[in-house]
Every structure is written in C-alpha cells, then in structure tokens.
C-alpha cells in the first residue's frame, strides 16, 4: 500500500510539474503575440497620423488635380496650378481648398489596417506556395514575390475602401454653385445608394486595380535601382563610404520613384475619376462630348472612357492634373516620413507585460 501511495504521489507531482511547464510555455507563447498586437496598433496609429497630416498638407493640390481631371475642356475654370488654386480661393475661400479632405483622411485608417493585414496574409500564402514549389522549407520571399504580396495587399485595401474614395471624388468636385450638395460622407454614401444603386460605389474600380500593378512595380523597381546606382557610383558626394543612404537621399529616391510610377499609371487615374462622375445628374463639373451639348457624356466602361477622352480632347487629356499631382509628391512623402518616425518615437516606450 505504501509503495502504491508513493507511486500515486509521484505521479501527481509529475502531472503538476508538467502542467506548470505547459503553462509556462503557453505564457511565453502569448507574450510575443501580445507584443505583436501592440506593435501593430502602434504602426496603425503612426501610419494613420502620418497619412492624415501628409494628405491635409497637400489637400489643395489634390483637389485641384481632380477638378482638372473632370472639368469640361470647353468651359475651363481651372487653368494651371497657380491660377487654379487662386480661382478656388477667390470663389470658395479657404475651406474650398480642403473640400473632400475629411473623407480622404477617414479612409486612411481602415485602408492602412486592411493593407497591413492583407500583406501579412498574402506573404504567408505566397511563401508557403514558394516553399512547396521549390521543396525548400527554409526558403524566403524574393523581392519579386514581396512585390506580388504588396500588389495583392494594395488591391485588397483599395477595393475594401473604394466606396469612400468614390465619395471623396464627388465631394471634391462640388462647388458653392452646385445645384445639389452632398452634406458629408455618410449623406453622400446614402444618396448614391438610393439614387444609383450599390454598383455605383465601385464605378472606376477596374482602372484603379490595373493602375496598382505598374504603380507598385515601377515604384519598387525605380527605388531599388536608384539606391543601388547611388551606392555604387557615389555621385556628387551624395553617399559616403558606407553602404547606407542618408534619410534625405532615401527620401529623394522615394520621390523620384513615386513620380515615375504615378506618371505611367496617371491615365488610369483620370479614367477612374471620370467614370466616378457618370450617372451623377447634379454633377457640378460635367465632361461633355463635343462642348456643345449640356448633357453629361456617358461612359460604358474603361475602354470607352479612354476612347472618348482621346477622341474629344486629345491624348494630352489623359494627363490633366499631372502637374499639381507631381508637385505634391515630395512634400507629401516628406511629411508622411517625418511624422511617421516622430509618432513611432512617441509611442515607442516599451510596454512590459507582467508575468
């Protein structure tokens, strides 16, 4: 009996020890997860603040770009960057320069959240398929595969928040003399749903998706190629003996890459904005076919929009608003970069999880 009691006691002690070890391991596994969640939240907050400030700073140029993209070529109100900004100031005042910016900023946080989550999931999926294909379980994502994951994340995030972008486009082109006013984002969404149906919220979605591919691809390719060239050639003393580029130099590389990517994909952006205006009977800025008719020009799809834009306005019409769009690239990237780093520093206090 005594020996059986000892065995039972040893068995009980062993179980308790095992449970304690399992609990310890489980707690150690939870810590990184909790830390990862906190890091994700910090990144989202930093990205949201940085995006909001950078977009607000260049909001007048963004609004002017959209107005130039959709205005009637035979009834020009916004002629050039400086004169266009002056016209907005004169006719609508200071608030007119920032019309539609609230909706744009409200779109940033969910867009960043979806993009971050989508990139993580797409990276895992692509890496798993790549490891299965190569038969190497230790294989890592190549730059090209990361580009693919980034493109997938961009398309998913853009699709998830596209209705807000569509609404922003319409609110942006409203003027004080518009026959009908959207009172805000919620009112615009409900009005479009009621009068045009759910599909109207995704007008111009296809050219947006197609535009992601050359934009992301060229952004990545130009940025990496420019960095490599600077490190190897060290022109004008921009790079020292180290292999790392300075903040200003990397910022310049990002600005060049962004400008190239946007320029190539820009016609798709013009087409998207014009498709977003189709069906809006009270549009304040109506693109007409030949300038004689007061009826809005209907587009049956992306190809039709390209064809009619070039036919009635020439090839240059596909680049309307490119100047203010290019001007805002550098300050937008600079403000976003600096703000993101500053907010990360403010939120960078390590949060210890108690044992």
Coordinates of C-alpha atoms in Angstrom, one line a residue:
X1 CA 0.0 0.0 0.0
X2 CA 2.8 2.3 1.0
X3 CA 4.6 1.8 -2.3
X4 CA 1.3 2.4 -4.3
X5 CA 0.8 5.6 -2.3
X6 CA 4.3 6.8 -3.1
X7 CA 3.8 6.0 -6.8
X8 CA 0.5 7.8 -6.8
X9 CA 2.1 10.8 -5.1
X10 CA 5.0 10.8 -7.6
X11 CA 2.5 10.6 -10.5
X12 CA 0.5 13.5 -9.1
X13 CA 3.6 15.6 -8.6
X14 CA 4.8 14.8 -12.1
X15 CA 1.5 15.9 -13.6
X16 CA 1.6 19.1 -11.6
X17 CA 5.1 19.8 -12.8
X18 CA 4.1 19.0 -16.4
X19 CA 1.1 21.3 -16.2
X20 CA 3.3 24.0 -14.7
X21 CA 5.8 23.6 -17.6
X22 CA 3.0 23.7 -20.2
X23 CA 1.5 26.8 -18.5
X24 CA 4.9 28.5 -18.6
X25 CA 5.4 27.6 -22.3
X26 CA 1.9 28.8 -23.1
X27 CA 2.6 32.1 -21.3
X28 CA 5.8 32.6 -23.2
X29 CA 4.0 32.0 -26.5
X30 CA 1.3 34.5 -25.5
X31 CA 3.8 37.3 -24.8
X32 CA 5.2 37.7 -28.3
X33 CA 1.6 37.6 -29.6
X34 CA 0.5 40.4 -27.2
X35 CA 3.6 42.3 -28.1
X36 CA 2.9 41.9 -31.8
X37 CA -0.6 43.2 -31.4
X38 CA 0.7 46.2 -29.6
X39 CA 3.3 46.8 -32.3
X40 CA 0.6 46.5 -35.0
X41 CA -1.6 49.1 -33.2
X42 CA 1.4 51.4 -32.9
X43 CA 2.1 51.1 -36.6
X44 CA -1.5 51.7 -37.5
X45 CA -1.7 54.8 -35.3
X46 CA 1.6 56.2 -36.7
X47 CA 0.6 55.4 -40.2
X48 CA -2.9 57.0 -39.7
X49 CA -1.5 60.2 -38.2
X50 CA 1.3 60.4 -40.8
X51 CA -1.2 59.8 -43.7
X52 CA -3.7 62.3 -42.3
X53 CA -1.2 65.1 -41.9
X54 CA 0.6 64.5 -45.2
X55 CA -2.7 64.4 -47.1
X56 CA -4.1 67.5 -45.4
X57 CA -0.9 69.4 -46.2
X58 CA -1.3 68.8 -49.9
X59 CA -5.1 68.7 -50.0
X60 CA -5.4 71.9 -52.1
X61 CA -3.2 70.3 -54.8
X62 CA -5.1 67.0 -54.6
X63 CA -8.5 68.8 -55.1
X64 CA -7.2 70.9 -58.0
X65 CA -5.9 67.7 -59.6
X66 CA -9.3 66.1 -59.5
X67 CA -11.1 69.2 -60.8
X68 CA -8.7 69.4 -63.7
X69 CA -9.3 65.7 -64.5
X70 CA -13.0 66.1 -64.9
X71 CA -13.7 69.6 -66.0
X72 CA -15.3 70.4 -69.3
X73 CA -12.5 71.3 -71.8
X74 CA -14.8 73.9 -73.5
X75 CA -15.7 75.6 -70.2
X76 CA -12.4 75.9 -68.4
X77 CA -12.4 77.3 -64.9
X78 CA -9.2 75.8 -63.6
X79 CA -6.3 76.7 -65.9
X80 CA -3.0 75.7 -64.5
X81 CA -1.8 75.0 -61.0
X82 CA -1.3 78.6 -59.6
X83 CA -4.3 80.1 -61.4
X84 CA -6.4 77.1 -60.4
X85 CA -5.6 77.5 -56.7
X86 CA -6.3 81.2 -56.9
X87 CA -9.7 80.6 -58.6
X88 CA -10.7 78.1 -55.8
X89 CA -9.6 80.7 -53.2
X90 CA -11.5 83.5 -54.9
X91 CA -14.7 81.6 -55.4
X92 CA -14.9 79.3 -52.4
X93 CA -12.5 80.7 -49.9
X94 CA -10.0 78.9 -47.6
X95 CA -12.4 76.0 -46.9
X96 CA -12.7 75.3 -50.6
X97 CA -9.1 74.3 -50.8
X98 CA -9.7 71.4 -48.4
X99 CA -13.1 70.1 -49.7
X100 CA -13.2 66.3 -49.6
X101 CA -10.1 66.1 -47.4
X102 CA -12.1 64.8 -44.4
X103 CA -13.3 61.8 -46.3
X104 CA -9.8 61.2 -47.6
X105 CA -8.4 61.2 -44.1
X106 CA -11.2 59.0 -42.8
X107 CA -10.2 56.4 -45.5
X108 CA -6.6 56.2 -44.3
X109 CA -7.0 54.2 -41.1
X110 CA -9.2 51.4 -42.5
X111 CA -7.1 51.4 -45.6
X112 CA -3.9 51.0 -43.6
X113 CA -5.4 48.3 -41.4
X114 CA -6.6 46.2 -44.3
X115 CA -3.4 46.7 -46.2
X116 CA -1.2 45.7 -43.3
X117 CA -3.3 42.6 -42.5
X118 CA -3.6 41.7 -46.2
X119 CA 0.1 42.0 -46.8
X120 CA 0.9 39.6 -43.8
X121 CA -1.6 37.0 -45.0
X122 CA -0.5 37.3 -48.7
X123 CA 3.1 37.0 -47.7
X124 CA 2.4 33.8 -45.7
X125 CA 0.4 32.3 -48.5
X126 CA 2.9 33.1 -51.3
X127 CA 5.8 31.9 -49.1
X128 CA 4.0 28.6 -48.4
X129 CA 3.4 28.1 -52.2
X130 CA 7.0 29.1 -53.0
X131 CA 8.4 26.6 -50.4
X132 CA 6.2 23.8 -51.7
X133 CA 7.3 24.5 -55.3
X134 CA 11.0 24.7 -54.5
X135 CA 10.9 21.9 -51.9
X136 CA 12.9 24.1 -49.6
X137 CA 11.2 24.7 -46.3
X138 CA 13.8 27.4 -45.3
X139 CA 13.2 29.4 -48.5
X140 CA 12.4 33.2 -48.0
X141 CA 10.4 35.6 -50.2
X142 CA 12.4 37.1 -53.1
X143 CA 11.9 40.8 -53.9
X144 CA 9.6 39.9 -56.8
X145 CA 7.4 37.8 -54.5
X146 CA 7.3 40.6 -52.0
X147 CA 6.3 42.9 -54.8
X148 CA 3.4 40.4 -55.6
X149 CA 2.3 40.4 -52.0
X150 CA 2.4 44.2 -51.8
X151 CA 0.3 44.4 -55.0
X152 CA -2.2 42.0 -53.6
X153 CA -2.4 43.9 -50.4
X154 CA -2.8 47.2 -52.3
X155 CA -5.6 45.8 -54.4
X156 CA -7.5 44.3 -51.4
X157 CA -7.1 47.5 -49.4
X158 CA -8.2 49.7 -52.3
X159 CA -11.2 47.5 -53.0
X160 CA -12.3 47.5 -49.4
X161 CA -12.2 51.3 -49.1
X162 CA -13.1 52.2 -52.7
X163 CA -16.6 53.5 -51.9
X164 CA -15.0 56.1 -49.7
X165 CA -12.7 57.1 -52.5
X166 CA -15.6 57.4 -54.9
X167 CA -17.5 59.6 -52.5
X168 CA -14.4 61.7 -51.9
X169 CA -14.1 62.3 -55.7
X170 CA -17.7 63.6 -55.9
X171 CA -17.5 65.8 -52.8
X172 CA -14.2 67.2 -54.1
X173 CA -15.7 68.5 -57.3
X174 CA -18.6 70.2 -55.6
X175 CA -18.6 74.0 -55.7
X176 CA -20.7 76.6 -54.0
X177 CA -22.8 76.9 -57.1
X178 CA -23.5 73.1 -57.4
X179 CA -27.3 72.5 -57.8
X180 CA -27.2 69.8 -55.2
X181 CA -24.8 69.4 -52.3
X182 CA -23.6 66.3 -50.5
X183 CA -23.6 67.3 -46.9
X184 CA -20.8 64.9 -46.0
X185 CA -19.5 61.3 -46.4
X186 CA -22.5 59.5 -44.8
X187 CA -25.0 61.6 -46.7
X188 CA -23.2 61.1 -50.0
X189 CA -23.0 57.3 -49.5
X190 CA -26.7 57.0 -48.6
X191 CA -27.7 59.3 -51.6
X192 CA -25.6 57.4 -54.1
X193 CA -27.0 54.0 -52.8
X194 CA -30.6 55.3 -53.0
X195 CA -30.4 57.0 -56.4
X196 CA -27.8 54.9 -58.3
X197 CA -27.6 51.6 -56.5
X198 CA -24.8 49.7 -54.8
X199 CA -22.8 49.2 -58.0
X200 CA -22.3 52.9 -58.4
X201 CA -20.0 52.9 -55.4
X202 CA -17.5 50.9 -57.5
X203 CA -17.5 53.0 -60.7
X204 CA -13.9 53.3 -61.9
X205 CA -12.8 50.3 -59.8
X206 CA -11.2 48.4 -62.7
X207 CA -8.8 51.1 -63.9
X208 CA -7.8 51.5 -60.2
X209 CA -6.9 47.8 -59.9
X210 CA -5.0 47.8 -63.2
X211 CA -3.2 51.0 -62.1
X212 CA -1.9 49.4 -58.9
X213 CA 0.3 47.0 -60.9
X214 CA 2.5 49.4 -62.9
X215 CA 2.5 51.9 -60.0
X216 CA 3.7 49.5 -57.3
X217 CA 6.0 47.7 -59.8
X218 CA 7.7 50.8 -61.0
X219 CA 7.8 52.3 -57.5
X220 CA 9.7 49.3 -56.3
X221 CA 12.0 48.9 -59.4
X222 CA 13.0 52.6 -59.7
X223 CA 13.5 53.0 -55.9
X224 CA 15.8 49.9 -55.6
X225 CA 17.7 50.6 -58.9
X226 CA 18.3 54.3 -57.9
X227 CA 19.6 53.3 -54.5
X228 CA 21.9 50.7 -56.0
X229 CA 23.2 53.2 -58.5
X230 CA 23.9 55.8 -55.8
X231 CA 25.7 53.4 -53.6
X232 CA 27.9 52.1 -56.5
X233 CA 28.7 55.4 -58.2
X234 CA 28.5 57.9 -55.3
X235 CA 27.8 60.9 -57.5
X236 CA 28.3 64.5 -56.2
X237 CA 29.2 63.2 -52.8
X238 CA 25.6 62.2 -52.0
X239 CA 26.8 58.9 -50.5
X240 CA 29.7 58.4 -48.1
X241 CA 31.9 55.4 -47.8
X242 CA 29.2 53.3 -46.1
X243 CA 26.6 51.3 -48.0
X244 CA 23.7 53.0 -46.2
X245 CA 21.9 56.0 -47.8
X246 CA 21.0 59.0 -45.6
X247 CA 17.4 60.0 -44.8
X248 CA 17.3 62.9 -47.3
X249 CA 18.8 60.7 -50.1
X250 CA 16.3 57.9 -49.5
X251 CA 13.5 60.5 -49.4
X252 CA 14.7 61.8 -52.8
X253 CA 14.8 58.3 -54.2
X254 CA 11.2 57.7 -53.0
X255 CA 10.0 60.9 -54.5
X256 CA 11.6 60.1 -57.9
X257 CA 10.2 56.5 -57.8
X258 CA 6.7 57.8 -56.8
X259 CA 6.8 60.4 -59.6
X260 CA 7.7 57.8 -62.3
X261 CA 5.1 55.3 -61.0
X262 CA 2.3 57.9 -60.9
X263 CA 3.2 59.4 -64.3
X264 CA 2.9 56.0 -66.0
X265 CA -0.3 55.0 -64.2
X266 CA -1.8 58.5 -64.4
X267 CA -4.1 58.0 -67.4
X268 CA -5.8 55.2 -65.5
X269 CA -6.4 57.7 -62.6
X270 CA -8.0 60.2 -65.0
X271 CA -10.3 57.5 -66.4
X272 CA -11.2 56.4 -62.9
X273 CA -12.3 59.9 -61.9
X274 CA -14.3 60.4 -65.0
X275 CA -16.1 57.1 -64.5
X276 CA -16.9 58.0 -60.9
X277 CA -18.9 61.1 -62.2
X278 CA -21.1 59.1 -64.6
X279 CA -24.7 58.9 -63.6
X280 CA -24.5 61.8 -61.2
X281 CA -27.3 64.0 -62.5
X282 CA -26.3 67.0 -60.3
X283 CA -22.6 66.9 -61.0
X284 CA -21.0 70.3 -60.6
X285 CA -18.3 69.6 -63.2
X286 CA -19.6 67.8 -66.3
X287 CA -17.4 66.5 -69.0
X288 CA -19.3 66.9 -72.3
X289 CA -18.5 65.2 -75.6
X290 CA -18.1 68.0 -78.1
X291 CA -18.6 71.0 -75.9
X292 CA -22.0 71.9 -77.5
X293 CA -24.2 69.6 -75.6
X294 CA -25.1 70.3 -72.0
X295 CA -25.9 66.6 -71.3
X296 CA -23.2 64.7 -69.5
X297 CA -21.1 62.3 -71.5
X298 CA -21.9 58.7 -70.6
X299 CA -19.1 56.1 -70.5
X300 CA -20.0 52.5 -70.9
X301 CA -16.7 51.2 -69.5
X302 CA -13.0 51.8 -69.1
X303 CA -12.1 51.3 -72.8
X304 CA -15.0 53.6 -73.8
X305 CA -13.7 56.3 -71.4
X306 CA -10.2 56.1 -72.9
X307 CA -11.6 56.3 -76.4
X308 CA -13.9 59.2 -75.9
X309 CA -11.4 61.2 -73.8
X310 CA -8.8 60.9 -76.5
X311 CA -11.3 61.4 -79.3
X312 CA -12.8 64.7 -78.0
X313 CA -9.9 66.1 -76.1
X314 CA -6.8 64.6 -77.4
X315 CA -4.1 62.4 -75.9
X316 CA -2.9 65.2 -73.5
X317 CA -6.3 65.0 -71.7
X318 CA -5.1 61.7 -70.1
X319 CA -2.6 63.7 -68.2
X320 CA -4.8 66.5 -67.0
X321 CA -3.8 67.5 -63.4
X322 CA -0.4 65.8 -63.6
X323 CA 1.5 69.0 -62.6
X324 CA -0.2 69.5 -59.3
X325 CA -0.1 65.8 -58.7
X326 CA 3.7 65.8 -59.2
X327 CA 4.2 68.9 -57.1
X328 CA 2.6 67.3 -54.1
X329 CA 4.7 64.1 -54.2
X330 CA 7.8 65.4 -52.5
X331 CA 6.1 67.3 -49.6
X332 CA 3.6 64.5 -49.1
X333 CA 6.3 61.9 -48.8
X334 CA 8.5 64.1 -46.7
X335 CA 5.7 65.0 -44.2
X336 CA 4.5 61.4 -44.1
X337 CA 8.0 60.1 -43.5
X338 CA 8.9 62.6 -40.7
X339 CA 5.5 62.3 -39.0
X340 CA 5.6 58.5 -39.0
X341 CA 9.0 58.4 -37.4
X342 CA 8.1 61.0 -34.8
X343 CA 4.8 59.3 -33.8
X344 CA 6.7 56.0 -33.6
X345 CA 9.2 57.5 -31.3
X346 CA 6.4 59.0 -29.1
X347 CA 4.7 55.6 -29.0
X348 CA 8.0 53.7 -28.8
X349 CA 8.0 53.2 -25.0
X350 CA 8.3 49.5 -24.4
X351 CA 5.3 48.2 -22.7
X352 CA 6.1 45.3 -20.4
X353 CA 3.7 42.5 -20.0
X354 CA 3.6 41.3 -16.4
X355 CA 4.5 37.7 -15.5

